[in-house]
mmCIF file of C-alpha atoms and ligand atoms in Angstrom:
data_model
loop_
_atom_site.group_PDB
_atom_site.id
_atom_site.type_symbol
_atom_site.label_atom_id
_atom_site.label_comp_id
_atom_site.label_asym_id
_atom_site.label_seq_id
_atom_site.Cartn_x
_atom_site.Cartn_y
_atom_site.Cartn_z
ATOM 1 C CA MET A 1292 -25.041 6.532 1.302
ATOM 2 C CA LYS A 1293 -21.939 8.753 1.767
ATOM 3 C CA ASN A 1294 -19.014 6.345 0.618
ATOM 4 C CA LEU A 1295 -20.702 3.531 -1.595
ATOM 5 C CA ILE A 1296 -22.562 4.186 -4.564
ATOM 6 C CA LEU A 1297 -25.944 1.413 -5.248
ATOM 7 C CA THR A 1298 -27.270 0.600 -8.533
ATOM 8 C CA ILE A 1299 -29.334 -2.007 -9.423
ATOM 9 C CA GLN A 1300 -30.127 -2.717 -13.392
ATOM 10 C CA GLU A 1301 -31.885 -6.574 -14.601
ATOM 11 C CA GLY A 1302 -31.913 -7.994 -10.706
ATOM 12 C CA ILE A 1303 -28.143 -7.119 -10.561
ATOM 13 C CA ALA A 1304 -26.858 -4.687 -7.879
ATOM 14 C CA THR A 1305 -23.587 -2.582 -8.283
ATOM 15 C CA ILE A 1306 -22.162 -1.922 -4.871
ATOM 16 C CA THR A 1307 -19.338 0.586 -5.636
ATOM 17 C CA ILE A 1308 -16.613 1.404 -2.570
ATOM 18 C CA ASN A 1309 -16.582 5.483 -3.175
ATOM 19 C CA ARG A 1310 -13.639 6.804 -1.515
ATOM 20 C CA GLU A 1311 -11.731 7.399 -4.437
ATOM 21 C CA LYS A 1312 -9.069 9.645 -3.128
ATOM 22 C CA LYS A 1313 -7.999 7.679 -0.154
ATOM 23 C CA LEU A 1314 -8.024 4.249 -2.927
ATOM 24 C CA ASN A 1315 -11.352 3.376 -1.261
ATOM 25 C CA ALA A 1316 -9.600 2.512 1.939
ATOM 26 C CA LEU A 1317 -12.653 0.531 4.821
ATOM 27 C CA ASN A 1318 -13.522 3.414 6.976
ATOM 28 C CA PHE A 1319 -15.980 2.520 9.880
ATOM 29 C CA GLU A 1320 -18.453 4.304 8.275
ATOM 30 C CA THR A 1321 -18.197 2.857 4.991
ATOM 31 C CA LEU A 1322 -17.801 -0.938 7.213
ATOM 32 C CA ALA A 1323 -21.499 0.676 8.591
ATOM 33 C CA GLU A 1324 -23.065 1.176 4.781
ATOM 34 C CA LEU A 1325 -21.859 -2.042 3.575
ATOM 35 C CA LYS A 1326 -23.652 -3.788 6.688
ATOM 36 C CA GLN A 1327 -26.719 -1.556 5.869
ATOM 37 C CA VAL A 1328 -26.510 -2.278 2.026
ATOM 38 C CA PHE A 1329 -26.242 -5.738 2.460
ATOM 39 C CA GLU A 1330 -29.285 -6.499 5.037
ATOM 40 C CA ASP A 1331 -31.278 -4.171 2.551
ATOM 41 C CA LEU A 1332 -30.372 -5.854 -0.877
ATOM 42 C CA SER A 1333 -30.816 -9.891 1.729
ATOM 43 C CA THR A 1334 -34.609 -8.305 1.277
ATOM 44 C CA GLN A 1335 -35.352 -6.962 -2.079
ATOM 45 C CA ARG A 1336 -36.891 -9.830 -4.143
ATOM 46 C CA GLU A 1337 -36.180 -8.057 -7.542
ATOM 47 C CA VAL A 1338 -32.076 -8.131 -6.931
ATOM 48 C CA SER A 1339 -30.751 -11.720 -7.870
ATOM 49 C CA VAL A 1340 -26.198 -11.244 -7.328
ATOM 50 C CA ILE A 1341 -24.481 -8.362 -6.474
ATOM 51 C CA ILE A 1342 -21.198 -7.508 -7.895
ATOM 52 C CA LEU A 1343 -19.046 -5.471 -5.328
ATOM 53 C CA THR A 1344 -15.894 -3.433 -6.990
ATOM 54 C CA GLY A 1345 -13.961 -0.032 -6.195
ATOM 55 C CA GLN A 1346 -14.595 3.401 -7.897
ATOM 56 C CA GLY A 1347 -12.226 4.417 -10.289
ATOM 57 C CA GLU A 1348 -9.356 3.024 -12.088
ATOM 58 C CA LYS A 1349 -6.463 2.384 -9.581
ATOM 59 C CA SER A 1350 -8.105 0.888 -6.516
ATOM 60 C CA PHE A 1351 -10.606 -2.199 -5.836
ATOM 61 C CA VAL A 1352 -9.937 -1.498 -2.075
ATOM 62 C CA ALA A 1353 -6.422 -0.098 -0.516
ATOM 63 C CA GLY A 1354 -7.219 -1.700 3.299
ATOM 64 C CA ALA A 1355 -8.702 -0.612 6.347
ATOM 65 C CA ASP A 1356 -8.169 3.082 6.795
ATOM 66 C CA ILE A 1357 -4.644 3.347 8.478
ATOM 67 C CA ASN A 1358 -6.024 6.659 10.180
ATOM 68 C CA GLU A 1359 -8.525 5.094 12.384
ATOM 69 C CA ILE A 1360 -6.448 1.733 12.775
ATOM 70 C CA HIS A 1361 -3.661 4.564 14.632
ATOM 71 C CA THR A 1362 -6.393 5.111 17.015
ATOM 72 C CA LEU A 1363 -7.447 1.831 18.524
ATOM 73 C CA ASP A 1364 -6.247 0.554 21.419
ATOM 74 C CA LYS A 1365 -6.803 -3.524 22.800
ATOM 75 C CA GLU A 1366 -9.941 -3.431 23.721
ATOM 76 C CA LYS A 1367 -11.560 -0.976 21.044
ATOM 77 C CA ALA A 1368 -9.111 -2.837 18.451
ATOM 78 C CA GLU A 1369 -10.941 -6.331 19.480
ATOM 79 C CA GLU A 1370 -14.653 -4.857 19.564
ATOM 80 C CA VAL A 1371 -14.139 -2.701 16.077
ATOM 81 C CA VAL A 1372 -12.532 -6.318 14.531
ATOM 82 C CA THR A 1373 -15.358 -8.494 16.016
ATOM 83 C CA ASN A 1374 -17.955 -6.277 13.997
ATOM 84 C CA ALA A 1375 -16.214 -6.280 10.903
ATOM 85 C CA HIS A 1376 -16.269 -10.067 11.138
ATOM 86 C CA HIS A 1377 -19.990 -9.934 11.678
ATOM 87 C CA ILE A 1378 -20.178 -7.611 8.232
ATOM 88 C CA PHE A 1379 -18.020 -9.911 6.209
ATOM 89 C CA ASN A 1380 -19.275 -13.253 7.352
ATOM 90 C CA ALA A 1381 -22.309 -11.441 6.180
ATOM 91 C CA ILE A 1382 -21.373 -11.181 3.012
ATOM 92 C CA GLU A 1383 -19.626 -15.216 2.816
ATOM 93 C CA GLN A 1384 -23.140 -16.261 4.021
ATOM 94 C CA PHE A 1385 -24.926 -13.896 1.629
ATOM 95 C CA PRO A 1386 -27.947 -16.023 0.133
ATOM 96 C CA LYS A 1387 -27.475 -14.385 -3.601
ATOM 97 C CA PRO A 1388 -23.965 -14.652 -5.117
ATOM 98 C CA VAL A 1389 -21.312 -12.043 -4.225
ATOM 99 C CA ILE A 1390 -19.049 -11.604 -7.215
ATOM 100 C CA ALA A 1391 -15.926 -9.125 -6.113
ATOM 101 C CA ALA A 1392 -14.926 -7.114 -9.609
ATOM 102 C CA VAL A 1393 -11.453 -6.009 -8.325
ATOM 103 C CA ASN A 1394 -10.140 -3.561 -10.262
ATOM 104 C CA GLY A 1395 -7.081 -2.223 -8.704
ATOM 105 C CA PHE A 1396 -5.132 -2.704 -5.451
ATOM 106 C CA ALA A 1397 -6.867 -5.003 -3.205
ATOM 107 C CA LEU A 1398 -4.525 -4.979 0.300
ATOM 108 C CA GLY A 1399 -5.243 -5.620 3.426
ATOM 109 C CA GLY A 1400 -9.446 -5.517 4.405
ATOM 110 C CA GLY A 1401 -9.272 -5.040 0.607
ATOM 111 C CA CYS A 1402 -8.058 -8.409 0.043
ATOM 112 C CA GLU A 1403 -10.079 -9.550 2.730
ATOM 113 C CA LEU A 1404 -13.140 -7.958 1.543
ATOM 114 C CA ALA A 1405 -12.788 -10.300 -1.529
ATOM 115 C CA MET A 1406 -12.326 -13.001 0.008
ATOM 116 C CA ALA A 1407 -15.587 -12.777 1.545
ATOM 117 C CA CYS A 1408 -17.378 -12.927 -1.805
ATOM 118 C CA HIS A 1409 -18.151 -16.148 -3.310
ATOM 119 C CA MET A 1410 -16.040 -15.780 -6.538
ATOM 120 C CA ARG A 1411 -13.433 -12.684 -7.510
ATOM 121 C CA PHE A 1412 -12.503 -11.465 -11.227
ATOM 122 C CA ALA A 1413 -9.688 -9.305 -11.564
ATOM 123 C CA SER A 1414 -8.019 -6.913 -14.079
ATOM 124 C CA GLU A 1415 -4.242 -7.058 -15.455
ATOM 125 C CA ASN A 1416 -3.743 -4.654 -13.265
ATOM 126 C CA ALA A 1417 -5.174 -5.571 -9.642
ATOM 127 C CA GLN A 1418 -2.591 -6.349 -6.968
ATOM 128 C CA PHE A 1419 -3.288 -8.193 -3.773
ATOM 129 C CA ALA A 1420 -1.193 -8.101 -0.818
ATOM 130 C CA GLN A 1421 -1.728 -8.508 3.072
ATOM 131 C CA PRO A 1422 0.421 -6.338 4.420
ATOM 132 C CA GLU A 1423 -0.414 -5.621 7.607
ATOM 133 C CA ILE A 1424 2.829 -7.112 9.204
ATOM 134 C CA ASN A 1425 4.295 -3.789 7.797
ATOM 135 C CA LEU A 1426 2.388 -1.665 10.049
ATOM 136 C CA GLY A 1427 2.655 -3.961 13.023
ATOM 137 C CA ILE A 1428 -0.797 -5.994 12.786
ATOM 138 C CA ILE A 1429 -1.820 -8.619 11.565
ATOM 139 C CA PRO A 1430 -4.749 -9.421 9.207
ATOM 140 C CA GLY A 1431 -7.627 -8.842 11.324
ATOM 141 C CA TYR A 1432 -10.989 -8.961 9.264
ATOM 142 C CA GLY A 1433 -10.393 -12.593 8.523
ATOM 143 C CA GLY A 1434 -7.418 -12.644 6.334
ATOM 144 C CA THR A 1435 -5.928 -15.583 8.429
ATOM 145 C CA GLN A 1436 -8.363 -17.634 7.788
ATOM 146 C CA ARG A 1437 -9.878 -17.277 4.521
ATOM 147 C CA LEU A 1438 -6.623 -16.761 2.448
ATOM 148 C CA THR A 1439 -5.310 -19.677 4.017
ATOM 149 C CA HIS A 1440 -8.760 -21.543 2.693
ATOM 150 C CA LEU A 1441 -7.792 -20.178 -1.057
ATOM 151 C CA VAL A 1442 -4.353 -20.666 -1.349
ATOM 152 C CA GLY A 1443 -3.354 -23.198 1.067
ATOM 153 C CA LYS A 1444 -1.051 -23.171 4.395
ATOM 154 C CA GLY A 1445 2.180 -22.466 3.118
ATOM 155 C CA LYS A 1446 1.628 -19.690 0.485
ATOM 156 C CA ALA A 1447 -0.867 -17.839 2.850
ATOM 157 C CA ILE A 1448 1.766 -17.389 5.824
ATOM 158 C CA GLU A 1449 4.437 -16.549 2.922
ATOM 159 C CA LEU A 1450 2.074 -13.755 1.931
ATOM 160 C CA MET A 1451 0.987 -12.622 5.143
ATOM 161 C CA LEU A 1452 4.694 -12.757 6.646
ATOM 162 C CA SER A 1453 6.447 -11.265 3.456
ATOM 163 C CA ALA A 1454 3.481 -8.274 2.916
ATOM 164 C CA ASP A 1455 4.795 -9.348 -1.040
ATOM 165 C CA TYR A 1456 2.130 -7.329 -3.632
ATOM 166 C CA ILE A 1457 1.158 -10.222 -6.041
ATOM 167 C CA SER A 1458 -0.003 -9.321 -9.695
ATOM 168 C CA ALA A 1459 -3.809 -10.360 -10.906
ATOM 169 C CA GLN A 1460 -2.122 -13.539 -12.747
ATOM 170 C CA GLU A 1461 0.012 -14.298 -10.316
ATOM 171 C CA ALA A 1462 -2.859 -14.316 -7.972
ATOM 172 C CA LYS A 1463 -4.900 -16.880 -10.463
ATOM 173 C CA ARG A 1464 -2.575 -19.112 -10.237
ATOM 174 C CA ILE A 1465 -2.646 -19.750 -6.690
ATOM 175 C CA GLY A 1466 -6.412 -19.471 -6.942
ATOM 176 C CA LEU A 1467 -6.753 -16.445 -5.176
ATOM 177 C CA VAL A 1468 -9.166 -15.473 -8.261
ATOM 178 C CA ASN A 1469 -11.068 -17.119 -10.614
ATOM 179 C CA ASP A 1470 -9.900 -14.897 -13.467
ATOM 180 C CA VAL A 1471 -8.264 -12.333 -14.669
ATOM 181 C CA LEU A 1472 -9.503 -10.488 -17.679
ATOM 182 C CA GLU A 1473 -7.570 -7.511 -19.863
ATOM 183 C CA SER A 1474 -8.823 -4.044 -18.666
ATOM 184 C CA GLN A 1475 -11.475 -2.771 -16.210
ATOM 185 C CA GLU A 1476 -14.103 -2.549 -18.841
ATOM 186 C CA GLU A 1477 -13.822 -6.068 -19.645
ATOM 187 C CA LEU A 1478 -14.011 -7.007 -16.277
ATOM 188 C CA TYR A 1479 -17.244 -4.974 -15.591
ATOM 189 C CA ALA A 1480 -19.084 -6.990 -19.150
ATOM 190 C CA HIS A 1481 -17.489 -10.607 -17.265
ATOM 191 C CA CYS A 1482 -19.172 -10.074 -14.496
ATOM 192 C CA ARG A 1483 -22.030 -8.438 -15.513
ATOM 193 C CA LYS A 1484 -22.576 -11.518 -18.033
ATOM 194 C CA LEU A 1485 -22.264 -13.918 -15.126
ATOM 195 C CA ALA A 1486 -24.227 -12.557 -12.900
ATOM 196 C CA LYS A 1487 -26.883 -12.200 -15.538
ATOM 197 C CA LYS A 1488 -26.028 -15.943 -16.074
ATOM 198 C CA LEU A 1489 -26.264 -16.455 -12.306
ATOM 199 C CA SER A 1490 -29.868 -14.422 -11.693
ATOM 200 C CA GLU A 1491 -31.780 -16.741 -13.900
ATOM 201 C CA LYS A 1492 -30.332 -19.520 -11.834
ATOM 202 C CA PRO A 1493 -32.981 -21.277 -9.092
ATOM 203 C CA LYS A 1494 -32.704 -19.155 -5.872
ATOM 204 C CA ILE A 1495 -33.362 -21.543 -3.538
ATOM 205 C CA ALA A 1496 -30.659 -23.866 -4.794
ATOM 206 C CA THR A 1497 -28.430 -21.258 -5.192
ATOM 207 C CA LYS A 1498 -29.159 -20.128 -1.473
ATOM 208 C CA LEU A 1499 -28.140 -23.991 -0.603
ATOM 209 C CA ILE A 1500 -25.155 -24.291 -2.531
ATOM 210 C CA ILE A 1501 -23.753 -20.890 -1.554
ATOM 211 C CA ASP A 1502 -24.904 -22.576 2.457
ATOM 212 C CA ALA A 1503 -23.429 -26.105 1.856
ATOM 213 C CA VAL A 1504 -19.860 -24.666 0.344
ATOM 214 C CA ASN A 1505 -19.940 -23.182 3.135
ATOM 215 C CA ALA A 1506 -20.678 -24.783 6.315
ATOM 216 C CA HIS A 1507 -17.343 -26.960 4.801
ATOM 217 C CA TYR A 1508 -15.711 -24.188 6.512
ATOM 218 C CA GLN A 1509 -16.844 -23.693 9.380
ATOM 219 C CA PHE A 1510 -16.425 -20.098 10.241
ATOM 220 C CA ASP A 1511 -16.253 -18.601 13.611
ATOM 221 C CA LYS A 1512 -14.569 -20.797 14.923
ATOM 222 C CA ASP A 1513 -11.441 -20.801 16.612
ATOM 223 C CA GLY A 1514 -9.219 -19.635 13.929
ATOM 224 C CA PHE A 1515 -11.485 -16.248 13.656
ATOM 225 C CA ALA A 1516 -11.403 -16.167 17.283
ATOM 226 C CA GLN A 1517 -7.836 -16.156 17.503
ATOM 227 C CA GLU A 1518 -7.473 -13.514 15.033
ATOM 228 C CA ILE A 1519 -9.780 -11.209 17.473
ATOM 229 C CA LYS A 1520 -7.483 -11.796 20.276
ATOM 230 C CA ASN A 1521 -4.579 -11.650 18.465
ATOM 231 C CA PHE A 1522 -5.308 -8.579 16.549
ATOM 232 C CA ALA A 1523 -6.321 -6.472 19.367
ATOM 233 C CA GLU A 1524 -3.276 -8.023 20.908
ATOM 234 C CA CYS A 1525 -1.283 -6.026 18.209
ATOM 235 C CA CYS A 1526 -2.988 -2.112 19.040
ATOM 236 C CA SER A 1527 -1.324 -2.386 22.255
ATOM 237 C CA THR A 1528 2.661 -2.329 21.083
ATOM 238 C CA ASP A 1529 4.997 0.260 20.315
ATOM 239 C CA ASP A 1530 5.575 -1.029 16.666
ATOM 240 C CA PHE A 1531 1.852 -0.769 15.707
ATOM 241 C CA LYS A 1532 1.983 2.660 16.727
ATOM 242 C CA GLU A 1533 5.370 3.314 14.641
ATOM 243 C CA GLY A 1534 3.629 1.387 11.578
ATOM 244 C CA THR A 1535 0.968 3.217 11.535
ATOM 245 C CA GLN A 1536 2.046 6.537 12.500
ATOM 246 C CA ALA A 1537 5.223 6.502 9.988
ATOM 247 C CA PHE A 1538 2.407 5.176 6.997
ATOM 248 C CA MET A 1539 0.476 8.936 7.917
ATOM 249 C CA GLU A 1540 4.140 10.557 7.711
ATOM 250 C CA LYS A 1541 5.029 8.991 4.714
ATOM 251 C CA ARG A 1542 8.498 7.211 5.617
ATOM 252 C CA LYS A 1543 10.143 4.294 6.497
ATOM 253 C CA ALA A 1544 9.039 2.694 9.888
ATOM 254 C CA ASN A 1545 11.297 2.402 12.245
ATOM 255 C CA PHE A 1546 10.250 -0.758 14.378
ATOM 256 C CA LYS A 1547 11.442 -1.883 18.218
ATOM 257 C CA ASN A 1548 10.535 -4.988 18.457
ATOM 258 C CA ASN A 1549 9.420 -4.715 21.790
ATOM 259 C CA SER A 1550 6.038 -4.670 23.176
HETATM 260 N N1 COA B 1429 -5.902 3.828 4.600
HETATM 261 C C1 COA B 1429 -5.814 4.973 4.357
HETATM 262 N N2 COA B 1429 -5.284 5.466 3.886
HETATM 263 C C2 COA B 1429 -4.957 5.245 2.540
HETATM 264 C C3 COA B 1429 -4.836 4.154 2.465
HETATM 265 C C4 COA B 1429 -5.295 3.427 3.789
HETATM 266 N N3 COA B 1429 -5.369 1.710 3.432
HETATM 267 N N4 COA B 1429 -4.324 3.409 1.452
HETATM 268 C C5 COA B 1429 -4.089 5.036 0.262
HETATM 269 N N5 COA B 1429 -4.447 5.956 1.321
HETATM 270 C C6 COA B 1429 -4.519 7.104 0.918
HETATM 271 C C7 COA B 1429 -3.158 8.015 1.207
HETATM 272 O O1 COA B 1429 -2.361 8.256 2.865
HETATM 273 C C8 COA B 1429 -3.136 9.097 -0.034
HETATM 274 O O2 COA B 1429 -3.247 10.047 1.135
HETATM 275 P P1 COA B 1429 -3.271 11.534 0.608
HETATM 276 O O3 COA B 1429 -3.615 11.896 -0.515
HETATM 277 O O4 COA B 1429 -4.587 12.186 1.662
HETATM 278 O O5 COA B 1429 -2.202 11.373 1.332
HETATM 279 C C9 COA B 1429 -4.256 9.098 -1.299
HETATM 280 O O6 COA B 1429 -5.177 7.163 -0.341
HETATM 281 C C10 COA B 1429 -3.566 7.931 -2.204
HETATM 282 O O7 COA B 1429 -2.490 7.237 -1.730
HETATM 283 P P2 COA B 1429 -0.678 6.955 -2.009
HETATM 284 O O8 COA B 1429 -0.172 6.967 -0.842
HETATM 285 O O9 COA B 1429 -0.654 8.478 -2.163
HETATM 286 O O10 COA B 1429 -0.922 6.307 -3.437
HETATM 287 P P3 COA B 1429 0.615 5.866 -4.077
HETATM 288 O O11 COA B 1429 -0.181 5.025 -5.142
HETATM 289 O O12 COA B 1429 1.237 6.687 -3.392
HETATM 290 O O13 COA B 1429 0.356 4.263 -3.342
HETATM 291 C C11 COA B 1429 -0.529 2.811 -1.915
HETATM 292 C C12 COA B 1429 -0.985 2.905 -3.107
HETATM 293 C C13 COA B 1429 -1.196 1.345 -2.436
HETATM 294 C C14 COA B 1429 0.577 1.487 -2.360
HETATM 295 C C15 COA B 1429 -0.006 3.276 -0.952
HETATM 296 O O14 COA B 1429 -1.242 3.960 -0.511
HETATM 297 C C16 COA B 1429 -0.486 1.440 0.701
HETATM 298 O O15 COA B 1429 0.748 2.042 1.000
HETATM 299 N N6 COA B 1429 -1.760 2.316 1.762
HETATM 300 C C17 COA B 1429 -1.817 1.657 2.563
HETATM 301 C C18 COA B 1429 -1.324 -0.246 1.826
HETATM 302 C C19 COA B 1429 -1.898 -1.431 3.313
HETATM 303 O O16 COA B 1429 -0.843 -1.473 3.876
HETATM 304 N N7 COA B 1429 -3.168 -1.793 3.599
HETATM 305 C C20 COA B 1429 -3.183 -2.320 4.400
HETATM 306 C C21 COA B 1429 -3.579 -1.382 5.277
HETATM 307 S S1 COA B 1429 -4.185 -2.357 7.037
#
């Protein structure tokens, strides 16, 4: 794998997204590798728990790769986000516990990836946001649904409309993360300790608890379908072209607010 590092130790698999120079932004290739690695891990009997994190000290995942997103038209966008939904749904429905160790920025698709995991722990320097609106798009990898499930409708809408970044402590306060650890070292130590504990629990009960909790949320129903449609719609607008272009040119976007 080019963009992921996989290590397996004492039944615990750690997947590290490894595009540090791009703040671990999720390009299409990384998404494909994530799909593959979760498929592989699902059949590896010796692996009981997964920890997902980002390489380096700055970023978990700083979002979908904007350079790629910029090229999407409406049809292609629908295909891309449908594919990402399948991958993130597979993580959410994975039969073994998946722990996100959020070691820095969790923005856009990064926050969405963390939310697809079963639990989230963050280091003190982590920051969370759904800043897609600043690019003229909406969260498209499940964020409109999962953020609402986790923090409630009012806070979710505030975060998505404002694009505000929030600290790890604030993320904990609103229920977006389970807990905050002082340093990255402590974050990983905590996640490994928890993973070890979970790996000693009965496998079938573990799988069925995850399955039953997931049933409560009825994924892949109307909300998700609507998100795919709406994301694709955004990708046919001038504001989307301008928002992503401005990011690549490192300047402020000049939105015209027309179609
Ligand atoms: N897609 C593609 N590239 C990204 C990226 C993304 N989502 N996030 C960061 N990068 C790249 C930058 O373009 C830069 O690449 P370069 O060195 O080739 O120019 C590199 O990662 C480092 O990022 P940089 O912006 O220089 O770091 P910073 O510390 O100044 O700013 C952020 C950090 C997170 C505030 C800024 O990178 C950012 O706003 N990223 C986009 C966040 C976003 O909107 N995510 C949602 C996408 S749907």
